[in-house]
Coordinates of C-alpha atoms in Angstrom, one line a residue:
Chain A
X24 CA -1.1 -13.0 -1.1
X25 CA -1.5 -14.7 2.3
X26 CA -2.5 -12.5 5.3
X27 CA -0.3 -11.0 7.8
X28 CA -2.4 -9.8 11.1
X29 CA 0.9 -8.1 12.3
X30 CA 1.4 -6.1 9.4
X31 CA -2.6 -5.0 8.6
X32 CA -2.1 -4.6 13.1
X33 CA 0.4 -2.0 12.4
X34 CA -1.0 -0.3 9.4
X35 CA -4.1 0.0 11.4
X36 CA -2.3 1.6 14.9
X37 CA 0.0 4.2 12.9
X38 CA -1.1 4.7 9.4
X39 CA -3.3 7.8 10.3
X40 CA -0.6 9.4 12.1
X41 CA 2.1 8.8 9.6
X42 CA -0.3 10.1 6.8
X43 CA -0.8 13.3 8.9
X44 CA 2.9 13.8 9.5
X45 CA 3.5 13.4 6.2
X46 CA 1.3 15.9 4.8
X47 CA 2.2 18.5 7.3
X48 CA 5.7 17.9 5.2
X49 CA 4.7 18.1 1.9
X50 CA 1.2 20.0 1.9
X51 CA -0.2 17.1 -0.5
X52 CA -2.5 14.9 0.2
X53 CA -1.3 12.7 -3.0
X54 CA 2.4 13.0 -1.3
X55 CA 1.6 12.5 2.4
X56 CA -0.4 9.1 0.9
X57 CA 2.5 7.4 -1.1
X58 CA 5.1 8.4 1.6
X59 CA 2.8 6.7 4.3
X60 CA 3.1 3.4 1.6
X61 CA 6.5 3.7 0.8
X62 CA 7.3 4.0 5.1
X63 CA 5.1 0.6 5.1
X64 CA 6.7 -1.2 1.7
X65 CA 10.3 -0.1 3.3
X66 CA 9.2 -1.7 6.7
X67 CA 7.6 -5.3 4.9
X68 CA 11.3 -5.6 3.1
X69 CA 13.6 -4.3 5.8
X70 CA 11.2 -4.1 9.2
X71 CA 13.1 -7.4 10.7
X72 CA 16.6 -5.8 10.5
X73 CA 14.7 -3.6 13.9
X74 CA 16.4 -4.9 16.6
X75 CA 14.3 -3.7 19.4
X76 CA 10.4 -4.0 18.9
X77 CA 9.3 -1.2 21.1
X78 CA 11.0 1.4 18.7
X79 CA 8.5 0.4 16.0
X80 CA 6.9 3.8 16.1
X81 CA 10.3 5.5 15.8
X82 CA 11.4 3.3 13.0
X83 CA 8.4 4.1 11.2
X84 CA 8.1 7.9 11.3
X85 CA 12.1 8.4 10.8
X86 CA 11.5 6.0 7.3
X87 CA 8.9 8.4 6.6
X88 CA 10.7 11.4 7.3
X89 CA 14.0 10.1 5.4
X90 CA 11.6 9.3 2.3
X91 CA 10.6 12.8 2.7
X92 CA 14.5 14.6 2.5
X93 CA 15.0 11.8 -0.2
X94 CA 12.2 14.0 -2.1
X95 CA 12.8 17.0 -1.3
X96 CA 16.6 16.9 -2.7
X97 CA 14.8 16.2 -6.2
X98 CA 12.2 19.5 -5.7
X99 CA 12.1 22.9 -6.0
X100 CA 11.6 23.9 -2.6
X101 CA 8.9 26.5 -1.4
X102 CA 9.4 29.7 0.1
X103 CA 8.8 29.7 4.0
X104 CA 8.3 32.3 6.8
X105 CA 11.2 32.4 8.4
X106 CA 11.5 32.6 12.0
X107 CA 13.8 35.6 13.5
X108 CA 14.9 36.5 16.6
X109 CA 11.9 38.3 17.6
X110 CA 9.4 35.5 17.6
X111 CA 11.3 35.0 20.9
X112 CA 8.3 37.4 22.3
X113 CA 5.9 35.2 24.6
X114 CA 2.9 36.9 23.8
X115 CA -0.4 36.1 25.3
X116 CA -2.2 34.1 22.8
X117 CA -5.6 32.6 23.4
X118 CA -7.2 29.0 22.7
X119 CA -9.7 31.0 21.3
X120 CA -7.6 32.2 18.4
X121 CA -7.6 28.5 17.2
X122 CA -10.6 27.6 17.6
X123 CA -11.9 30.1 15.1
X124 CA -10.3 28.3 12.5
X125 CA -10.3 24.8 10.7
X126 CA -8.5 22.3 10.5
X127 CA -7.3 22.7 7.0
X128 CA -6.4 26.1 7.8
X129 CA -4.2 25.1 11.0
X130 CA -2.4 23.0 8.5
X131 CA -1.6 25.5 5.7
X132 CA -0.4 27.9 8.5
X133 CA 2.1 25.4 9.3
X134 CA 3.0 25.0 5.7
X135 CA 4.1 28.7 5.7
X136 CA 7.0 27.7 8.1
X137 CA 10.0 25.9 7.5
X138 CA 10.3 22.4 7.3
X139 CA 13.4 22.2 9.7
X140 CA 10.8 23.6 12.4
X141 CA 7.2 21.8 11.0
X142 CA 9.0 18.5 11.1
X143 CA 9.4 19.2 15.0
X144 CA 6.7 21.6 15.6
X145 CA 3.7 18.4 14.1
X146 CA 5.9 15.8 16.2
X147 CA 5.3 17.7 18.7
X148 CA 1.6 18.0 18.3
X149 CA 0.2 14.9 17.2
X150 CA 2.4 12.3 18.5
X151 CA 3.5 11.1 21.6
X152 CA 6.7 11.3 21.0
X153 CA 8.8 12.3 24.0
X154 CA 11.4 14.8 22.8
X155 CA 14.1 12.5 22.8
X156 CA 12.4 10.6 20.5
X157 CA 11.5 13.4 18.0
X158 CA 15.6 13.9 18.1
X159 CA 16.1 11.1 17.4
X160 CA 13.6 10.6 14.6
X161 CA 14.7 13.9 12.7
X162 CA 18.6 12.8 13.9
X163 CA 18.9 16.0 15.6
X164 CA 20.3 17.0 18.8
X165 CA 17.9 17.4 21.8
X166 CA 18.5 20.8 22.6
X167 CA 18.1 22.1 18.9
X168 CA 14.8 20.2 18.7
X169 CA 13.5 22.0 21.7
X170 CA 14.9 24.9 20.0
X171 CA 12.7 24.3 17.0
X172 CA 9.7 24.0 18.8
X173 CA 9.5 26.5 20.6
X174 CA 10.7 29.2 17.8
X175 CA 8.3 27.2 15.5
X176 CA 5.4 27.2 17.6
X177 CA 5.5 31.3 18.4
X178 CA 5.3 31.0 14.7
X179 CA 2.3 29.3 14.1
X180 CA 0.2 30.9 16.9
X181 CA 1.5 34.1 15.9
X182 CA 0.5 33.6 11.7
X183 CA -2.6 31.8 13.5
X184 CA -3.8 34.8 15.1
X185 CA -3.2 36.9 11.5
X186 CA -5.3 34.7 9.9
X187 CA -9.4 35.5 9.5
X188 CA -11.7 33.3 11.2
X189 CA -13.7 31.0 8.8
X190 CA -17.1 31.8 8.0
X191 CA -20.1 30.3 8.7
X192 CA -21.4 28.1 6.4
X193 CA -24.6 29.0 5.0
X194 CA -27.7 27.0 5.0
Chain B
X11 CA 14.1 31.4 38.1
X12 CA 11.9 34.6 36.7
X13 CA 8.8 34.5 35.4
X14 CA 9.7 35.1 31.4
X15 CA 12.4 31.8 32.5
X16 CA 9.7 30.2 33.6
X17 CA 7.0 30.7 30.8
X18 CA 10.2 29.8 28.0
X19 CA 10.6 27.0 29.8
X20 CA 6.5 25.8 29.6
X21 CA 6.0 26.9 26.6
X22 CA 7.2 23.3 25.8
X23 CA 5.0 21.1 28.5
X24 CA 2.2 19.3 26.7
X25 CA 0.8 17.8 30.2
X26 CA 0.9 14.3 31.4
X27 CA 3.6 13.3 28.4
X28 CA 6.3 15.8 29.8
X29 CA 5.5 15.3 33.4
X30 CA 8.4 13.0 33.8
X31 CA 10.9 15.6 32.3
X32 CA 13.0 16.5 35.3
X33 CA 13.5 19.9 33.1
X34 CA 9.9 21.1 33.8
X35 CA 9.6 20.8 37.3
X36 CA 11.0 24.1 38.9
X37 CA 8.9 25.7 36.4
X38 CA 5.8 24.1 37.4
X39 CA 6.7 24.4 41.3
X40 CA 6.5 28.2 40.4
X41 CA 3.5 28.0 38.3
X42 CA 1.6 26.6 41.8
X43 CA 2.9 29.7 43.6
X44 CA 2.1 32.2 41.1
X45 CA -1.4 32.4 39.7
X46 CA -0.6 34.8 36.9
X47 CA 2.2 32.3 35.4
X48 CA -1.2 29.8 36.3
X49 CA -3.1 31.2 34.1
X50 CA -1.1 31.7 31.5
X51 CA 0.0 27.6 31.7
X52 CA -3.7 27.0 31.3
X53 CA -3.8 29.2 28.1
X54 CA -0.5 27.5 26.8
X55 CA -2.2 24.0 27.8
X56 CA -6.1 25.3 25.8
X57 CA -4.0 26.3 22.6
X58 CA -2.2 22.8 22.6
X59 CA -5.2 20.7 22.9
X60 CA -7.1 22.7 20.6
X61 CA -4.3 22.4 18.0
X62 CA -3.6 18.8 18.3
X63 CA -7.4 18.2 17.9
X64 CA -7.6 19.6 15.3
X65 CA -4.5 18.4 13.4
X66 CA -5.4 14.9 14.6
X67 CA -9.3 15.3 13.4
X68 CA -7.6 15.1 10.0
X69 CA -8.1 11.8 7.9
X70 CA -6.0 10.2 5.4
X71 CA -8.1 9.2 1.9
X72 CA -10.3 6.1 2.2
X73 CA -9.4 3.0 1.4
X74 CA -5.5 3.8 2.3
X75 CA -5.0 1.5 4.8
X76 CA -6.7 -1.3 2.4
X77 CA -4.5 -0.1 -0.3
X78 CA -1.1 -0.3 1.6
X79 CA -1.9 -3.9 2.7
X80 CA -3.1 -5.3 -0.5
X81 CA 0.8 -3.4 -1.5
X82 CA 2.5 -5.1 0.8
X83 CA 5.4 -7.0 -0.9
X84 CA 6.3 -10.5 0.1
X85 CA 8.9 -10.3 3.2
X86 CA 12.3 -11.4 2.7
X87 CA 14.2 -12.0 5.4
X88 CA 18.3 -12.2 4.4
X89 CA 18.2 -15.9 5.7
X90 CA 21.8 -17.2 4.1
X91 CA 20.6 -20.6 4.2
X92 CA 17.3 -19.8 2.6
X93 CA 19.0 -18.2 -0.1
X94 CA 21.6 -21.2 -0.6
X95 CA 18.9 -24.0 -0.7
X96 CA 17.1 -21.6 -3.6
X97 CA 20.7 -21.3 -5.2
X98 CA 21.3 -25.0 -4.9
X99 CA 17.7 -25.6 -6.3
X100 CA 18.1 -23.5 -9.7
X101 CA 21.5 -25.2 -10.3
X102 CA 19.9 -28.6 -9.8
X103 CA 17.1 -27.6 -11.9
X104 CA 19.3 -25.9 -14.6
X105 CA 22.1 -29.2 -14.6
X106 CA 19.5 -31.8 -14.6
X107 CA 18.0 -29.7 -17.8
X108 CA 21.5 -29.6 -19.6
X109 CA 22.1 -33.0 -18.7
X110 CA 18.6 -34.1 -20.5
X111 CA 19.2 -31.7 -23.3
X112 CA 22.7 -33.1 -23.8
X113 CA 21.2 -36.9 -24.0
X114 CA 18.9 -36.0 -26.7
X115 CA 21.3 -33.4 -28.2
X116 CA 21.0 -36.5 -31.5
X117 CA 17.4 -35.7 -31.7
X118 CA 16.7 -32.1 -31.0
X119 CA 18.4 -29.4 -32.0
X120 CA 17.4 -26.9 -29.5
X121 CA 20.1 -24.9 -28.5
X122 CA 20.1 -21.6 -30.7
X123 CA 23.8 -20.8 -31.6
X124 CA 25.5 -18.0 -29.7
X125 CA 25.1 -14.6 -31.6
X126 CA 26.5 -11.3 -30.6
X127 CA 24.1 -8.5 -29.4
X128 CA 23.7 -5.6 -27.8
X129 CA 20.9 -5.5 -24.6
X130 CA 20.1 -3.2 -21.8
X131 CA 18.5 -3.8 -18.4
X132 CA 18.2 -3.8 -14.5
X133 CA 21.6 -6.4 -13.4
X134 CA 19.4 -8.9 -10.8
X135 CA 20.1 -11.2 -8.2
X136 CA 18.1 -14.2 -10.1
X137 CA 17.7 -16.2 -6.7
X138 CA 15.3 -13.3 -5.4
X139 CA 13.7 -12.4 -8.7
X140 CA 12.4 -16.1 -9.2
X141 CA 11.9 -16.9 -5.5
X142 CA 10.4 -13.6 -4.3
X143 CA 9.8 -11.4 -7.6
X144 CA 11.9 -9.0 -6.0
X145 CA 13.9 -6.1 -8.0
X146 CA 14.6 -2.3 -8.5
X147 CA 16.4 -0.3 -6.2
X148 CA 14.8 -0.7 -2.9
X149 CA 16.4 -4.0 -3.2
X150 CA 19.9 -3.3 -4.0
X151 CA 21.4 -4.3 -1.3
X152 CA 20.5 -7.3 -1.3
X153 CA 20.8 -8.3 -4.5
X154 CA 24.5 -6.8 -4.2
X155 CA 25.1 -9.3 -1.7
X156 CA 23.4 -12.2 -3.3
X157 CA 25.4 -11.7 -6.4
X158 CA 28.9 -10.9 -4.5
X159 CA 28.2 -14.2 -2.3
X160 CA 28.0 -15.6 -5.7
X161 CA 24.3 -16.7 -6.4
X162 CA 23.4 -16.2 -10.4
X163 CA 23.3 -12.9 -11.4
X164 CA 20.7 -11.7 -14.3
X165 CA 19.6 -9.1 -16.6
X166 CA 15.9 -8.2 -17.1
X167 CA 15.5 -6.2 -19.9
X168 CA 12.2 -3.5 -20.5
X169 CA 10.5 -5.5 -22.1
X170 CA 10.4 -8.4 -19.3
X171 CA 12.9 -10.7 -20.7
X172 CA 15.4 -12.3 -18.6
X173 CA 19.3 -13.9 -19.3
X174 CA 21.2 -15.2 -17.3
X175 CA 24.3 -13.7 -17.1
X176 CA 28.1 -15.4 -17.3
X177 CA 31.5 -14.8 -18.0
X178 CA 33.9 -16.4 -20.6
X179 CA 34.2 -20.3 -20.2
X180 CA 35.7 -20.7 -16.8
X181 CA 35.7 -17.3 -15.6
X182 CA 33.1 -15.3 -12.7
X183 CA 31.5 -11.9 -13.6
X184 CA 30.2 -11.9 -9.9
X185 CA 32.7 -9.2 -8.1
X186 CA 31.9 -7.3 -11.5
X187 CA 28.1 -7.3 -11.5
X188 CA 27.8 -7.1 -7.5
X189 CA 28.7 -3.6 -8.0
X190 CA 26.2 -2.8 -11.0
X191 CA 23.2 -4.4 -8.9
X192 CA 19.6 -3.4 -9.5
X193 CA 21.3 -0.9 -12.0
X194 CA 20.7 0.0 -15.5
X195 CA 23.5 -1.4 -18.0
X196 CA 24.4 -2.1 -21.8
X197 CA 26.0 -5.2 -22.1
X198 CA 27.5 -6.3 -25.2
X199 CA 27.6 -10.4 -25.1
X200 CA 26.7 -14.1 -27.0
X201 CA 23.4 -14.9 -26.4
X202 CA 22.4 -18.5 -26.6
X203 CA 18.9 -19.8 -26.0
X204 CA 18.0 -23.6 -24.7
X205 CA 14.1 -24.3 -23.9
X206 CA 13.5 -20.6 -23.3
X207 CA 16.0 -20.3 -21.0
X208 CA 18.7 -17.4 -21.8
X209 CA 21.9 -17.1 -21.6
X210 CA 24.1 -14.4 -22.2
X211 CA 28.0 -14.7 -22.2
X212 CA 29.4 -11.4 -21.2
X213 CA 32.5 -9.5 -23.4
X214 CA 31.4 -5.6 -22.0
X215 CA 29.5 -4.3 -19.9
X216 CA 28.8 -0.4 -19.9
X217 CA 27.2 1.7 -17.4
X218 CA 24.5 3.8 -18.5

């Protein structure tokens, strides 16, 4: 197969952040992998029907997020925290609180909340995504996504603060 | 606007990416005035960055990239006159071969007779399976179409084999089989064979 630099360009610019997207979605790493190369098969058969080239980004994650509910409707689905009225409480929660924890655990927090707010809620974190653009990638309005996020992150840092701080590994 | 306004307002500003959110502003006007709400903004502004490192410190398997690049199917672009020269090629090609067979037709016997049978498979648009090896639902639409524009329509069967697919003498199947692309069917029909090539000769088709 010949070489296409403007394909491998844009593997290379978004894969990493699609990949991390879509694990925050499914929780698997085997999941979050073939949705990030289904978003990229979808785009080499049906990228040139993108009428304007600066949405690339937006294209990209919304394939990935469709692929996602396309799953989803053939799964059992897990059971979430849910996110009441009272999570409306702006408590004082410190930097510290997450820094006490990994990584991995940041990210299995997040898979105890609902996938109508994580969708949102990891937008929100790990892309630069304005929030017109997360609307637009979940096809949501604005004002619910803002919605989202904030109910959804009061979530996290609240389950965050819950959760015990991970050892020290020993030498 | 209070303070508890105020803080359920920044409880959404991630910095520099929101600064040109009009919605933010009177917010962060009070935030300058009031050095508790301050403090607070810097607290909201530590947990972000120390989330998003850490969600973003996290790494896809290796070798993923490679792997979704060495994927990468051939592009096919819808270009209509692409797709007609392709069409016009195969019906060359397949007249120019009846047209030899038919000269020879004293010498060789090598059409099989038509026989009735029984076959299941994926409908195809033949002019982007040969060209482009491209199938299966991801390109339905497409080969819907392909095969409603009236290119050859096929069937590929599970083991790999291919017919193409017509109706009786003088009569389309397209507006029938444009509807059943990149689907699963039983079709009931004649098959006759010429150099490998096959042909099958519709009488039912049913849906699986």
């Amino acid at each position: 197969m010949s070489p296409d630099p403007e394909f491998e360009s844009l593997v290379k610019i978004y894969y990493r952040d699609l990949y991390r997207f879509g694990l925050s979605l499914t929780g698997s790493e085997a999941d979050a992998a073939d949705l990030t190369q289904q978003t990229y098969y979808i785009w080499a058969n049906k990228g040139h029907q993108l009428k304007d080239p600066e949405n690339v980004k937006g294209w990209l994650f919304t394939t990935l997020h469709r692929q996602f509910l396309n799953i989803r409707r053939r799964r059992k689905r897990f059971v979430h925290e849910s996110i009441d009225e009272d999570a409306q409480n702006l408590s004082h929660i410190s930097a510290d609180v997450v820094n006490r924890v990994d990584a991995q655990t940041v990210l299995e927090v997040l898979g105890q909340i609902d996938e109508d707010y994580r969708a949102p809620l990891m937008l929100y974190y790990i892309e630069d995504l304005s929030y017109k653009e997360i609307a637009e990638v979940l096809t949501v309005p604005l004002g619910t996504v803002q919605s989202r996020i904030a109910r959804a992150k009061i979530k996290l840092l609240q389950l965050l603060t819950k959760t015990k701080p991970v050892p020290p590994q020993s030498k | 606007m209070n303070t508890s306004e105020a803080k359920g307002k920044l409880l959404l500003y991630r910095g520099s990416i929101d600064d040109a959110e009009p919605e933010f502003q009177e917010a962060l006007e009070q935030a300058r005035r009031d050095p508790e709400l301050a403090e607070w903004l810097r607290e909201q502004a530590s947990c972000y960055d120390a989330i998003r490192a850490k969600l973003r410190a996290i790494e896809p398997p290796l070798g993923l990239a490679e792997k979704i690049v060495r994927r990468r199917p051939i592009p096919f672009p819808l270009d209509w006159s692409r797709i007609g020269q392709l069409a016009a090629a195969i019906i060359i090609s397949a007249t120019i071969t009846a047209l030899v067979m038919k000269l020879s037709e004293g010498r060789h016997r090598l059409v099989v007779s038509a026989q009735e049978i029984l076959v299941t498979g994926e409908v195809l648009d033949m002019t982007c399976y040969i060209a482009s090896n491209l199938s299966g639902p991801e390109h339905a639409v497409c080969a819907r179409e392909c095969i409603r524009r009236g290119l050859p329509a096929g069937l590929k069967t599970g083991n790999g084999k291919v017919y193409l697919l017509t109706g009786q003498p003088g009569q389309t199947v397209n507006a029938q089989l444009a509807e059943l692309a990149a689907k699963i069917v039983t079709i009931k029909g004649k098959e006759t064979r010429r150099d490998g090539f096959a042909q099958l000769q519709i009488e039912e088709i049913q849906k699986l």
